[in-house]
PDB file of C-alpha atoms in Angstrom:
ATOM      1  CA  UNK H 107      -8.282  18.032  47.581  1.00 46.00           C
ATOM      2  CA  UNK H 108      -8.487  15.788  44.467  1.00 57.00           C
ATOM      3  CA  UNK H 109      -7.635  17.264  41.038  1.00 70.00           C
ATOM      4  CA  UNK H 110     -10.456  19.201  39.443  1.00 82.00           C
ATOM      5  CA  UNK H 111      -9.956  17.579  36.035  1.00 93.00           C
ATOM      6  CA  UNK H 112      -9.185  14.096  34.751  1.00 97.00           C
ATOM      7  CA  UNK H 113      -7.360  13.408  31.492  1.00 98.00           C
ATOM      8  CA  UNK H 114      -7.957   9.948  30.037  1.00 98.00           C
ATOM      9  CA  UNK H 115      -5.188   8.880  27.649  1.00 98.00           C
ATOM     10  CA  UNK H 116      -6.541   6.471  25.045  1.00 98.00           C
ATOM     11  CA  UNK H 117      -4.323   3.525  24.208  1.00 98.00           C
ATOM     12  CA  UNK H 118      -3.364   2.497  21.646  1.00 97.00           C
ATOM     13  CA  UNK H 119      -2.880   5.906  20.066  1.00 98.00           C
ATOM     14  CA  UNK H 120      -0.465   7.557  17.654  1.00 96.00           C
ATOM     15  CA  UNK H 121       1.985   5.796  15.351  1.00 96.00           C
ATOM     16  CA  UNK H 122       1.015   2.425  13.922  1.00 95.00           C
ATOM     17  CA  UNK H 123       3.447  -0.109  12.470  1.00 95.00           C
ATOM     18  CA  UNK H 124       2.837   1.017   8.884  1.00 96.00           C
ATOM     19  CA  UNK H 125       3.511   4.677   9.672  1.00 96.00           C
ATOM     20  CA  UNK H 126       6.568   3.807  11.753  1.00 97.00           C
ATOM     21  CA  UNK H 127       7.947   1.713   8.873  1.00 97.00           C
ATOM     22  CA  UNK H 128       7.342   4.467   6.314  1.00 97.00           C
ATOM     23  CA  UNK H 129       9.141   7.083   8.395  1.00 97.00           C
ATOM     24  CA  UNK H 130      12.033   4.701   9.078  1.00 97.00           C
ATOM     25  CA  UNK H 131      12.372   4.093   5.338  1.00 98.00           C
ATOM     26  CA  UNK H 132      12.897   7.820   4.725  1.00 98.00           C
ATOM     27  CA  UNK H 133      15.265   8.119   7.687  1.00 98.00           C
ATOM     28  CA  UNK H 134      17.314   5.097   6.633  1.00 97.00           C
ATOM     29  CA  UNK H 135      17.470   6.258   3.019  1.00 97.00           C
ATOM     30  CA  UNK H 136      18.818   9.617   4.217  1.00 97.00           C
ATOM     31  CA  UNK H 137      21.313   7.910   6.537  1.00 96.00           C
ATOM     32  CA  UNK H 138      22.609   5.587   3.824  1.00 95.00           C
ATOM     33  CA  UNK H 139      22.487   7.816   0.772  1.00 95.00           C
ATOM     34  CA  UNK H 140      22.421  11.375   2.088  1.00 96.00           C
ATOM     35  CA  UNK H 141      20.238  14.199   0.847  1.00 97.00           C
ATOM     36  CA  UNK H 142      18.237  14.680  -1.206  1.00 97.00           C
ATOM     37  CA  UNK H 143      15.805  11.804  -1.000  1.00 98.00           C
ATOM     38  CA  UNK H 144      12.610  12.310  -2.980  1.00 98.00           C
ATOM     39  CA  UNK H 145       9.225  11.292  -1.553  1.00 98.00           C
ATOM     40  CA  UNK H 146       6.127  11.107  -3.716  1.00 97.00           C
ATOM     41  CA  UNK H 147       3.310  12.640  -1.671  1.00 94.00           C
ATOM     42  CA  UNK H 148       3.525  13.243   2.093  1.00 94.00           C
ATOM     43  CA  UNK H 149       5.080  10.094   3.530  1.00 94.00           C
ATOM     44  CA  UNK H 150       2.309  10.180   6.170  1.00 93.00           C
ATOM     45  CA  UNK H 151      -0.362  12.801   6.806  1.00 92.00           C
ATOM     46  CA  UNK H 152       1.301  14.797   9.564  1.00 93.00           C
ATOM     47  CA  UNK H 153       2.856  18.225   9.062  1.00 93.00           C
ATOM     48  CA  UNK H 154       5.210  17.872  12.050  1.00 94.00           C
ATOM     49  CA  UNK H 155       6.634  14.610  10.702  1.00 95.00           C
ATOM     50  CA  UNK H 156       6.896  15.885   7.136  1.00 96.00           C
ATOM     51  CA  UNK H 157       8.572  19.145   8.168  1.00 96.00           C
ATOM     52  CA  UNK H 158      11.068  17.225  10.305  1.00 97.00           C
ATOM     53  CA  UNK H 159      12.032  14.950   7.414  1.00 97.00           C
ATOM     54  CA  UNK H 160      12.173  17.912   5.035  1.00 98.00           C
ATOM     55  CA  UNK H 161      14.659  19.628   7.345  1.00 98.00           C
ATOM     56  CA  UNK H 162      16.873  16.530   7.112  1.00 97.00           C
ATOM     57  CA  UNK H 163      16.866  16.509   3.310  1.00 98.00           C
ATOM     58  CA  UNK H 164      13.663  14.825   2.148  1.00 98.00           C
ATOM     59  CA  UNK H 165      12.075  16.515  -0.869  1.00 98.00           C
ATOM     60  CA  UNK H 166       8.324  15.983  -1.128  1.00 98.00           C
ATOM     61  CA  UNK H 167       6.685  16.031  -4.554  1.00 97.00           C
ATOM     62  CA  UNK H 168       3.244  15.166  -5.850  1.00 95.00           C
ATOM     63  CA  UNK H 169       4.245  13.561  -9.148  1.00 96.00           C
ATOM     64  CA  UNK H 170       7.289  11.805 -10.578  1.00 97.00           C
ATOM     65  CA  UNK H 171       7.788  14.452 -13.277  1.00 96.00           C
ATOM     66  CA  UNK H 172       8.964  16.802 -10.509  1.00 97.00           C
ATOM     67  CA  UNK H 173      11.937  14.496  -9.826  1.00 97.00           C
ATOM     68  CA  UNK H 174      15.149  14.883 -11.870  1.00 95.00           C
ATOM     69  CA  UNK H 175      16.975  11.894 -13.315  1.00 92.00           C
ATOM     70  CA  UNK H 176      19.851  12.228 -10.855  1.00 92.00           C
ATOM     71  CA  UNK H 177      19.929   8.674  -9.451  1.00 93.00           C
ATOM     72  CA  UNK H 178      18.697   9.712  -6.020  1.00 96.00           C
ATOM     73  CA  UNK H 179      16.285   7.464  -4.064  1.00 97.00           C
ATOM     74  CA  UNK H 180      12.567   7.937  -4.712  1.00 98.00           C
ATOM     75  CA  UNK H 181      10.143   6.766  -2.023  1.00 98.00           C
ATOM     76  CA  UNK H 182       6.454   5.954  -2.465  1.00 98.00           C
ATOM     77  CA  UNK H 183       4.352   7.040   0.525  1.00 96.00           C
ATOM     78  CA  UNK H 184       2.610   4.789   3.051  1.00 96.00           C
ATOM     79  CA  UNK H 185      -0.708   5.264   1.228  1.00 96.00           C
ATOM     80  CA  UNK H 186       0.373   3.313  -1.854  1.00 97.00           C
ATOM     81  CA  UNK H 187       0.434   4.277  -5.522  1.00 97.00           C
ATOM     82  CA  UNK H 188      -1.262   3.228  -8.733  1.00 97.00           C
ATOM     83  CA  UNK H 189       0.477   0.732 -11.008  1.00 97.00           C
ATOM     84  CA  UNK H 190       0.928   3.492 -13.579  1.00 97.00           C
ATOM     85  CA  UNK H 191       3.216   5.325 -11.129  1.00 97.00           C
ATOM     86  CA  UNK H 192       5.358   2.224 -10.613  1.00 97.00           C
ATOM     87  CA  UNK H 193       5.494   1.671 -14.383  1.00 97.00           C
ATOM     88  CA  UNK H 194       6.614   5.244 -14.984  1.00 97.00           C
ATOM     89  CA  UNK H 195       9.320   4.920 -12.327  1.00 97.00           C
ATOM     90  CA  UNK H 196      10.579   1.728 -13.953  1.00 96.00           C
ATOM     91  CA  UNK H 197      10.495   3.300 -17.397  1.00 97.00           C
ATOM     92  CA  UNK H 198      12.704   6.119 -16.111  1.00 96.00           C
ATOM     93  CA  UNK H 199      14.864   3.594 -14.228  1.00 96.00           C
ATOM     94  CA  UNK H 200      14.442   5.462 -10.951  1.00 96.00           C
ATOM     95  CA  UNK H 201      15.912   4.025  -7.750  1.00 96.00           C
ATOM     96  CA  UNK H 202      12.650   3.437  -5.884  1.00 97.00           C
ATOM     97  CA  UNK H 203      11.762   2.350  -2.363  1.00 97.00           C
ATOM     98  CA  UNK H 204       8.193   1.352  -1.589  1.00 97.00           C
ATOM     99  CA  UNK H 205       6.940   2.585   1.804  1.00 97.00           C
ATOM    100  CA  UNK H 206       3.368   1.421   1.151  1.00 97.00           C
ATOM    101  CA  UNK H 207       1.875   0.025   4.355  1.00 96.00           C
ATOM    102  CA  UNK H 208       1.788  -3.787   4.046  1.00 96.00           C
ATOM    103  CA  UNK H 209      -1.880  -3.723   5.055  1.00 95.00           C
ATOM    104  CA  UNK H 210      -2.622  -1.419   2.116  1.00 97.00           C
ATOM    105  CA  UNK H 211      -0.661  -3.745  -0.151  1.00 96.00           C
ATOM    106  CA  UNK H 212      -2.872  -6.580   1.127  1.00 95.00           C
ATOM    107  CA  UNK H 213      -5.924  -4.664  -0.131  1.00 96.00           C
ATOM    108  CA  UNK H 214      -4.226  -4.173  -3.511  1.00 97.00           C
ATOM    109  CA  UNK H 215      -3.558  -7.908  -3.880  1.00 96.00           C
ATOM    110  CA  UNK H 216      -7.089  -8.690  -2.739  1.00 95.00           C
ATOM    111  CA  UNK H 217      -8.587  -6.402  -5.400  1.00 96.00           C
ATOM    112  CA  UNK H 218      -6.385  -8.018  -8.040  1.00 97.00           C
ATOM    113  CA  UNK H 219      -7.505 -11.499  -6.945  1.00 96.00           C
ATOM    114  CA  UNK H 220     -11.176 -10.590  -7.233  1.00 97.00           C
ATOM    115  CA  UNK H 221     -10.544  -9.028 -10.634  1.00 97.00           C
ATOM    116  CA  UNK H 222      -8.817 -12.187 -11.893  1.00 97.00           C
ATOM    117  CA  UNK H 223     -11.836 -14.175 -10.741  1.00 97.00           C
ATOM    118  CA  UNK H 224     -14.104 -12.019 -12.894  1.00 97.00           C
ATOM    119  CA  UNK H 225     -15.620  -9.889 -10.140  1.00 98.00           C
ATOM    120  CA  UNK H 226     -16.362  -6.172 -10.263  1.00 98.00           C
ATOM    121  CA  UNK H 227     -14.994  -4.393  -7.180  1.00 98.00           C
ATOM    122  CA  UNK H 228     -17.048  -2.148  -4.908  1.00 98.00           C
ATOM    123  CA  UNK H 229     -14.431  -0.118  -3.041  1.00 98.00           C
ATOM    124  CA  UNK H 230     -15.617   1.513   0.182  1.00 98.00           C
ATOM    125  CA  UNK H 231     -13.609   4.676   0.734  1.00 97.00           C
ATOM    126  CA  UNK H 232     -13.283   8.424   0.295  1.00 96.00           C
ATOM    127  CA  UNK H 233     -12.900   9.917  -3.166  1.00 97.00           C
ATOM    128  CA  UNK H 234      -9.522  11.521  -3.769  1.00 95.00           C
ATOM    129  CA  UNK H 235      -7.783  10.004  -0.758  1.00 95.00           C
ATOM    130  CA  UNK H 236      -4.309   8.804  -1.829  1.00 96.00           C
ATOM    131  CA  UNK H 237      -4.997   5.276  -0.597  1.00 96.00           C
ATOM    132  CA  UNK H 238      -8.192   5.066  -2.649  1.00 97.00           C
ATOM    133  CA  UNK H 239      -6.452   6.474  -5.730  1.00 97.00           C
ATOM    134  CA  UNK H 240      -3.708   3.880  -5.319  1.00 97.00           C
ATOM    135  CA  UNK H 241      -6.119   0.976  -4.825  1.00 98.00           C
ATOM    136  CA  UNK H 242      -8.273   1.907  -7.811  1.00 98.00           C
ATOM    137  CA  UNK H 243      -5.081   2.282  -9.818  1.00 98.00           C
ATOM    138  CA  UNK H 244      -4.225  -1.394  -9.365  1.00 98.00           C
ATOM    139  CA  UNK H 245      -6.917  -2.366 -11.881  1.00 98.00           C
ATOM    140  CA  UNK H 246      -8.097  -1.206 -15.307  1.00 97.00           C
ATOM    141  CA  UNK H 247     -10.371   1.814 -15.516  1.00 96.00           C
ATOM    142  CA  UNK H 248     -13.968   0.736 -14.926  1.00 96.00           C
ATOM    143  CA  UNK H 249     -13.077  -2.348 -12.874  1.00 98.00           C
ATOM    144  CA  UNK H 250     -13.784  -0.576  -9.564  1.00 98.00           C
ATOM    145  CA  UNK H 251     -16.767   1.431  -8.361  1.00 98.00           C
ATOM    146  CA  UNK H 252     -16.235   3.715  -5.356  1.00 98.00           C
ATOM    147  CA  UNK H 253     -18.876   3.696  -2.599  1.00 98.00           C
ATOM    148  CA  UNK H 254     -18.458   6.465  -0.026  1.00 98.00           C
ATOM    149  CA  UNK H 255     -21.420   6.015   2.311  1.00 97.00           C
ATOM    150  CA  UNK H 256     -24.603   4.072   3.010  1.00 97.00           C
ATOM    151  CA  UNK H 257     -26.646   6.313   0.717  1.00 98.00           C
ATOM    152  CA  UNK H 258     -24.357   5.538  -2.195  1.00 98.00           C
ATOM    153  CA  UNK H 259     -24.443   1.853  -1.256  1.00 98.00           C
ATOM    154  CA  UNK H 260     -28.231   1.953  -1.563  1.00 98.00           C
ATOM    155  CA  UNK H 261     -28.085   3.604  -4.988  1.00 98.00           C
ATOM    156  CA  UNK H 262     -24.959   2.240  -6.689  1.00 98.00           C
ATOM    157  CA  UNK H 263     -25.534   0.443  -9.986  1.00 97.00           C
ATOM    158  CA  UNK H 264     -22.589  -1.828 -10.788  1.00 96.00           C
ATOM    159  CA  UNK H 265     -22.352  -3.596 -14.153  1.00 95.00           C
ATOM    160  CA  UNK H 266     -25.276  -5.983 -14.631  1.00 93.00           C
ATOM    161  CA  UNK H 267     -24.688  -9.711 -14.612  1.00 93.00           C
ATOM    162  CA  UNK H 268     -21.170  -9.510 -13.179  1.00 96.00           C
ATOM    163  CA  UNK H 269     -20.206 -11.099  -9.828  1.00 98.00           C
ATOM    164  CA  UNK H 270     -19.329  -8.531  -7.181  1.00 98.00           C
ATOM    165  CA  UNK H 271     -16.818  -8.192  -4.357  1.00 98.00           C
ATOM    166  CA  UNK H 272     -16.209  -5.449  -1.828  1.00 97.00           C
ATOM    167  CA  UNK H 273     -13.022  -4.135  -0.300  1.00 96.00           C
ATOM    168  CA  UNK H 274     -12.269  -0.992   1.663  1.00 96.00           C
ATOM    169  CA  UNK H 275      -9.847   1.745   2.539  1.00 96.00           C
ATOM    170  CA  UNK H 276      -7.917   0.748   5.663  1.00 95.00           C
ATOM    171  CA  UNK H 277      -8.584   3.911   7.690  1.00 93.00           C
ATOM    172  CA  UNK H 278     -12.372   4.090   7.735  1.00 93.00           C
ATOM    173  CA  UNK H 279     -14.838   4.108  10.606  1.00 92.00           C
ATOM    174  CA  UNK H 280     -15.456   0.509  11.646  1.00 93.00           C
ATOM    175  CA  UNK H 281     -19.144   1.233  12.308  1.00 93.00           C
ATOM    176  CA  UNK H 282     -19.702   3.153   9.067  1.00 94.00           C
ATOM    177  CA  UNK H 283     -18.075   0.417   7.018  1.00 95.00           C
ATOM    178  CA  UNK H 284     -20.189  -2.275   8.669  1.00 95.00           C
ATOM    179  CA  UNK H 285     -23.326  -0.275   7.819  1.00 97.00           C
ATOM    180  CA  UNK H 286     -22.259   0.138   4.184  1.00 97.00           C
ATOM    181  CA  UNK H 287     -21.402  -3.548   3.824  1.00 97.00           C
ATOM    182  CA  UNK H 288     -24.772  -4.507   5.296  1.00 97.00           C
ATOM    183  CA  UNK H 289     -26.568  -2.365   2.690  1.00 98.00           C
ATOM    184  CA  UNK H 290     -24.504  -3.819  -0.156  1.00 98.00           C
ATOM    185  CA  UNK H 291     -24.939  -7.411   1.037  1.00 97.00           C
ATOM    186  CA  UNK H 292     -28.718  -6.975   1.261  1.00 98.00           C
ATOM    187  CA  UNK H 293     -28.853  -5.628  -2.287  1.00 97.00           C
ATOM    188  CA  UNK H 294     -26.377  -8.032  -3.876  1.00 97.00           C
ATOM    189  CA  UNK H 295     -26.645 -11.643  -2.668  1.00 94.00           C
ATOM    190  CA  UNK H 296     -23.408 -13.501  -3.229  1.00 94.00           C
ATOM    191  CA  UNK H 297     -21.315 -10.378  -2.689  1.00 97.00           C
ATOM    192  CA  UNK H 298     -17.772 -11.568  -1.918  1.00 96.00           C
ATOM    193  CA  UNK H 299     -15.661  -9.903   0.739  1.00 93.00           C
ATOM    194  CA  UNK H 300     -12.130  -9.952   2.078  1.00 89.00           C
ATOM    195  CA  UNK H 301     -10.861 -13.043   3.860  1.00 77.00           C
ATOM    196  CA  UNK H 302      -9.937 -10.727   6.732  1.00 75.00           C
ATOM    197  CA  UNK H 303     -11.283  -7.261   7.494  1.00 74.00           C
ATOM    198  CA  UNK H 304      -9.580  -4.549   5.435  1.00 75.00           C
ATOM    199  CA  UNK H 305      -9.781  -1.848   8.103  1.00 80.00           C
ATOM    200  CA  UNK H 306      -6.388  -2.166   9.744  1.00 91.00           C
ATOM    201  CA  UNK H 307      -5.855  -3.344  13.313  1.00 92.00           C
ATOM    202  CA  UNK H 308      -4.496   0.082  14.323  1.00 92.00           C
ATOM    203  CA  UNK H 309      -7.565   1.931  13.052  1.00 93.00           C
ATOM    204  CA  UNK H 310      -9.894  -0.501  14.836  1.00 95.00           C
ATOM    205  CA  UNK H 311      -7.908  -0.357  18.081  1.00 96.00           C
ATOM    206  CA  UNK H 312      -7.766   3.435  18.155  1.00 97.00           C
ATOM    207  CA  UNK H 313     -11.486   3.737  17.545  1.00 97.00           C
ATOM    208  CA  UNK H 314     -12.206   1.180  20.288  1.00 97.00           C
ATOM    209  CA  UNK H 315      -9.978   3.144  22.680  1.00 98.00           C
ATOM    210  CA  UNK H 316     -11.894   6.357  21.962  1.00 98.00           C
ATOM    211  CA  UNK H 317     -15.179   4.598  22.716  1.00 98.00           C
ATOM    212  CA  UNK H 318     -13.703   3.311  25.984  1.00 98.00           C
ATOM    213  CA  UNK H 319     -12.574   6.809  26.969  1.00 98.00           C
ATOM    214  CA  UNK H 320     -16.068   8.208  26.385  1.00 98.00           C
ATOM    215  CA  UNK H 321     -17.582   5.297  28.309  1.00 98.00           C
ATOM    216  CA  UNK H 322     -15.313   6.268  31.218  1.00 98.00           C
ATOM    217  CA  UNK H 323     -16.922   9.711  31.297  1.00 98.00           C
ATOM    218  CA  UNK H 324     -14.970  11.920  28.894  1.00 98.00           C
ATOM    219  CA  UNK H 325     -17.294  14.648  27.641  1.00 98.00           C
ATOM    220  CA  UNK H 326     -14.557  16.108  25.403  1.00 98.00           C
ATOM    221  CA  UNK H 327     -12.104  14.106  23.287  1.00 98.00           C
ATOM    222  CA  UNK H 328      -9.040  15.833  21.869  1.00 98.00           C
ATOM    223  CA  UNK H 329      -7.660  14.129  18.766  1.00 98.00           C
ATOM    224  CA  UNK H 330      -4.110  15.000  17.757  1.00 98.00           C
ATOM    225  CA  UNK H 331      -3.879  14.676  14.004  1.00 97.00           C
ATOM    226  CA  UNK H 332      -4.015  16.402  10.646  1.00 95.00           C
ATOM    227  CA  UNK H 333      -7.267  17.417   8.939  1.00 94.00           C
ATOM    228  CA  UNK H 334      -6.197  15.457   5.836  1.00 92.00           C
ATOM    229  CA  UNK H 335      -5.554  12.320   7.920  1.00 93.00           C
ATOM    230  CA  UNK H 336      -8.502   9.982   7.367  1.00 93.00           C
ATOM    231  CA  UNK H 337      -7.945   7.937  10.508  1.00 94.00           C
ATOM    232  CA  UNK H 338      -7.636  11.089  12.662  1.00 96.00           C
ATOM    233  CA  UNK H 339     -10.883  12.551  11.334  1.00 96.00           C
ATOM    234  CA  UNK H 340     -12.599   9.200  11.929  1.00 96.00           C
ATOM    235  CA  UNK H 341     -11.464   9.252  15.585  1.00 98.00           C
ATOM    236  CA  UNK H 342     -13.186  12.602  16.091  1.00 98.00           C
ATOM    237  CA  UNK H 343     -16.339  11.251  14.457  1.00 97.00           C
ATOM    238  CA  UNK H 344     -16.275   8.134  16.646  1.00 97.00           C
ATOM    239  CA  UNK H 345     -16.033  10.305  19.767  1.00 98.00           C
ATOM    240  CA  UNK H 346     -18.971  12.433  18.678  1.00 98.00           C
ATOM    241  CA  UNK H 347     -21.134   9.428  17.900  1.00 97.00           C
ATOM    242  CA  UNK H 348     -20.285   7.988  21.317  1.00 97.00           C
ATOM    243  CA  UNK H 349     -21.739  11.132  22.886  1.00 98.00           C
ATOM    244  CA  UNK H 350     -18.752  13.415  23.487  1.00 98.00           C
ATOM    245  CA  UNK H 351     -17.604  16.648  21.962  1.00 98.00           C
ATOM    246  CA  UNK H 352     -14.480  16.282  19.830  1.00 98.00           C
ATOM    247  CA  UNK H 353     -11.769  18.606  18.580  1.00 98.00           C
ATOM    248  CA  UNK H 354      -9.016  17.832  16.082  1.00 98.00           C
ATOM    249  CA  UNK H 355      -5.738  19.690  16.644  1.00 98.00           C
ATOM    250  CA  UNK H 356      -2.384  19.406  14.929  1.00 97.00           C
ATOM    251  CA  UNK H 357      -0.415  20.977  17.784  1.00 96.00           C
ATOM    252  CA  UNK H 358      -1.162  21.797  21.414  1.00 97.00           C
ATOM    253  CA  UNK H 359      -1.278  25.523  20.684  1.00 97.00           C
ATOM    254  CA  UNK H 360      -4.465  24.991  18.662  1.00 97.00           C
ATOM    255  CA  UNK H 361      -6.373  23.687  21.700  1.00 97.00           C
ATOM    256  CA  UNK H 362      -8.865  26.159  23.193  1.00 97.00           C
ATOM    257  CA  UNK H 363      -8.002  25.906  26.895  1.00 96.00           C
ATOM    258  CA  UNK H 364     -11.034  27.875  28.041  1.00 95.00           C
ATOM    259  CA  UNK H 365     -13.346  25.448  26.236  1.00 95.00           C
ATOM    260  CA  UNK H 366     -11.425  22.412  27.451  1.00 96.00           C
ATOM    261  CA  UNK H 367     -11.472  23.606  31.066  1.00 94.00           C
ATOM    262  CA  UNK H 368     -15.279  23.425  31.072  1.00 95.00           C
ATOM    263  CA  UNK H 369     -15.021  19.619  30.961  1.00 97.00           C
ATOM    264  CA  UNK H 370     -14.225  17.694  34.137  1.00 97.00           C
ATOM    265  CA  UNK H 371     -13.149  14.608  32.199  1.00 98.00           C
ATOM    266  CA  UNK H 372     -11.205  14.982  28.947  1.00 98.00           C
ATOM    267  CA  UNK H 373     -10.100  12.220  26.597  1.00 98.00           C
ATOM    268  CA  UNK H 374      -6.933  12.439  24.530  1.00 98.00           C
ATOM    269  CA  UNK H 375      -5.866  10.337  21.562  1.00 98.00           C
ATOM    270  CA  UNK H 376      -3.826  10.680  18.380  1.00 98.00           C
ATOM    271  CA  UNK H 377      -4.185   9.542  14.797  1.00 96.00           C
ATOM    272  CA  UNK H 378      -1.884   6.839  13.462  1.00 95.00           C
ATOM    273  CA  UNK H 379       0.445   9.372  11.837  1.00 94.00           C
ATOM    274  CA  UNK H 380       0.843  11.623  14.913  1.00 96.00           C
ATOM    275  CA  UNK H 381       3.955  11.146  17.094  1.00 96.00           C
ATOM    276  CA  UNK H 382       3.682  10.762  20.871  1.00 97.00           C
ATOM    277  CA  UNK H 383       5.618  13.997  21.372  1.00 97.00           C
ATOM    278  CA  UNK H 384       2.585  15.934  20.104  1.00 97.00           C
ATOM    279  CA  UNK H 385       0.323  14.111  22.580  1.00 98.00           C
ATOM    280  CA  UNK H 386       2.643  15.080  25.423  1.00 98.00           C
ATOM    281  CA  UNK H 387       2.531  18.700  24.217  1.00 97.00           C
ATOM    282  CA  UNK H 388      -1.228  18.649  24.807  1.00 98.00           C
ATOM    283  CA  UNK H 389      -0.793  17.050  28.240  1.00 98.00           C
ATOM    284  CA  UNK H 390       1.694  19.758  29.219  1.00 97.00           C
ATOM    285  CA  UNK H 391      -0.529  22.576  27.948  1.00 96.00           C
ATOM    286  CA  UNK H 392      -3.562  21.281  29.835  1.00 96.00           C
ATOM    287  CA  UNK H 393      -1.535  20.645  32.999  1.00 95.00           C
ATOM    288  CA  UNK H 394      -0.271  24.223  32.967  1.00 94.00           C
ATOM    289  CA  UNK H 395      -3.846  25.496  32.928  1.00 92.00           C
ATOM    290  CA  UNK H 396      -5.784  23.139  35.237  1.00 92.00           C
ATOM    291  CA  UNK H 397      -5.136  20.752  38.122  1.00 93.00           C
ATOM    292  CA  UNK H 398      -5.018  17.502  36.183  1.00 94.00           C
ATOM    293  CA  UNK H 399      -4.998  13.795  37.021  1.00 96.00           C
ATOM    294  CA  UNK H 400      -3.799  11.664  34.104  1.00 96.00           C
ATOM    295  CA  UNK H 401      -5.046   8.102  33.639  1.00 97.00           C
ATOM    296  CA  UNK H 402      -4.482   5.510  30.900  1.00 97.00           C
ATOM    297  CA  UNK H 403      -7.388   3.701  29.237  1.00 98.00           C
ATOM    298  CA  UNK H 404      -5.953   0.722  27.357  1.00 98.00           C
ATOM    299  CA  UNK H 405      -8.003  -1.589  25.145  1.00 98.00           C
ATOM    300  CA  UNK H 406      -5.221  -3.473  23.327  1.00 96.00           C
ATOM    301  CA  UNK H 407      -1.471  -4.005  23.187  1.00 95.00           C
ATOM    302  CA  UNK H 408       0.186  -3.589  19.790  1.00 95.00           C
ATOM    303  CA  UNK H 409       3.443  -5.426  19.074  1.00 92.00           C
ATOM    304  CA  UNK H 410       3.346  -5.581  15.272  1.00 92.00           C
ATOM    305  CA  UNK H 411       6.444  -4.429  13.393  1.00 93.00           C
ATOM    306  CA  UNK H 412       6.954  -4.379   9.625  1.00 96.00           C
ATOM    307  CA  UNK H 413      10.351  -4.986   8.039  1.00 95.00           C
ATOM    308  CA  UNK H 414      12.166  -2.427   5.925  1.00 96.00           C
ATOM    309  CA  UNK H 415      12.711  -3.067   2.191  1.00 94.00           C
ATOM    310  CA  UNK H 416      15.770  -5.274   1.494  1.00 92.00           C
ATOM    311  CA  UNK H 417      17.533  -2.389  -0.254  1.00 92.00           C
ATOM    312  CA  UNK H 418      17.759  -0.626   3.128  1.00 93.00           C
ATOM    313  CA  UNK H 419      18.952  -3.599   5.155  1.00 88.00           C
ATOM    314  CA  UNK H 420      21.768  -4.880   2.976  1.00 79.00           C
ATOM    315  CA  UNK H 421      25.275  -4.517   4.348  1.00 71.00           C
ATOM    316  CA  UNK H 422      27.162  -2.886   2.742  1.00 60.00           C
ATOM    317  CA  UNK H 423      24.407  -0.512   1.586  1.00 60.00           C
ATOM    318  CA  UNK H 424      23.142  -0.827  -1.944  1.00 56.00           C
ATOM    319  CA  UNK H 425      24.364   2.186  -3.909  1.00 55.00           C
ATOM    320  CA  UNK H 426      21.712   4.270  -5.660  1.00 54.00           C
ATOM    321  CA  UNK H 427      21.219   2.882  -9.133  1.00 47.00           C
ATOM    322  CA  UNK H 428      18.283   2.088 -11.437  1.00 42.00           C
ATOM    323  CA  UNK H 429      16.117  -0.324  -9.500  1.00 37.00           C
ATOM    324  CA  UNK H 430      12.550  -1.574  -9.763  1.00 38.00           C
ATOM    325  CA  UNK H 431      10.348  -0.864  -6.759  1.00 37.00           C
ATOM    326  CA  UNK H 432      10.911  -3.236  -3.841  1.00 36.00           C
TER     327      UNK H 432
END
């Protein structure tokens, strides 16, 4: 008799190159310099990852004033930071390592380029998200207007008589962003945009994989990720808009097995900051409850890898000392 349930594993899923690089930066800093290593903000939005690094000696803080002047490494998270944070670190001569995702840095440079060319920036993103705070903090106050959704795009009133450009947070819904850009472009002819889409390849690929899983018949999609992880929340939204139910869980124990067992075909994915071990936890929990056939649904192969900062690749290691951010 064939299995009563099918589990479709979306691929790609889980760690992206930017998250992998950020975690490796903390791990390498601990290996080279020992504990403690200070990290401003969660290095990535995943409690399991953060708790694991904390157990090895990483100290997570929200602001630089929580860090003593003891010469220990200070790491900026994958989400990026405002220029004022970098300036404060340099003023205090902190030994800093920048774990900002290179694709976020690309958005920062893009915003600066538009600003130099006299354009006002319309930033598509979510208020208060660390990446948005960091991007807005690359430019003077008033140089960027945040647009969170299509309704705001239809109502926003940027400075009159100033050329405009748009850029976006890297972890947004591809479909939502396209809708917002369409509204802005219709209202503001001549609106400049990025040379290449700001939403990162990993976000786009994971959303495409979720759509493919639903198209293959999944009526429930389980997303492994944190509630404060933008890309994880977007995956759940993409599944719902594709016609499936969706649940966001941080660990397998949070999954309601009775509810899941009512679905003959279940999809499973993970946000870009969730390790594969947590996905396999969910597979094991479901397999213990129901007769399960597991299939892969792959929409893309990812081979991108980002290099570590030079301060962590020098041999012999660079000793902790006052250093501007890499």
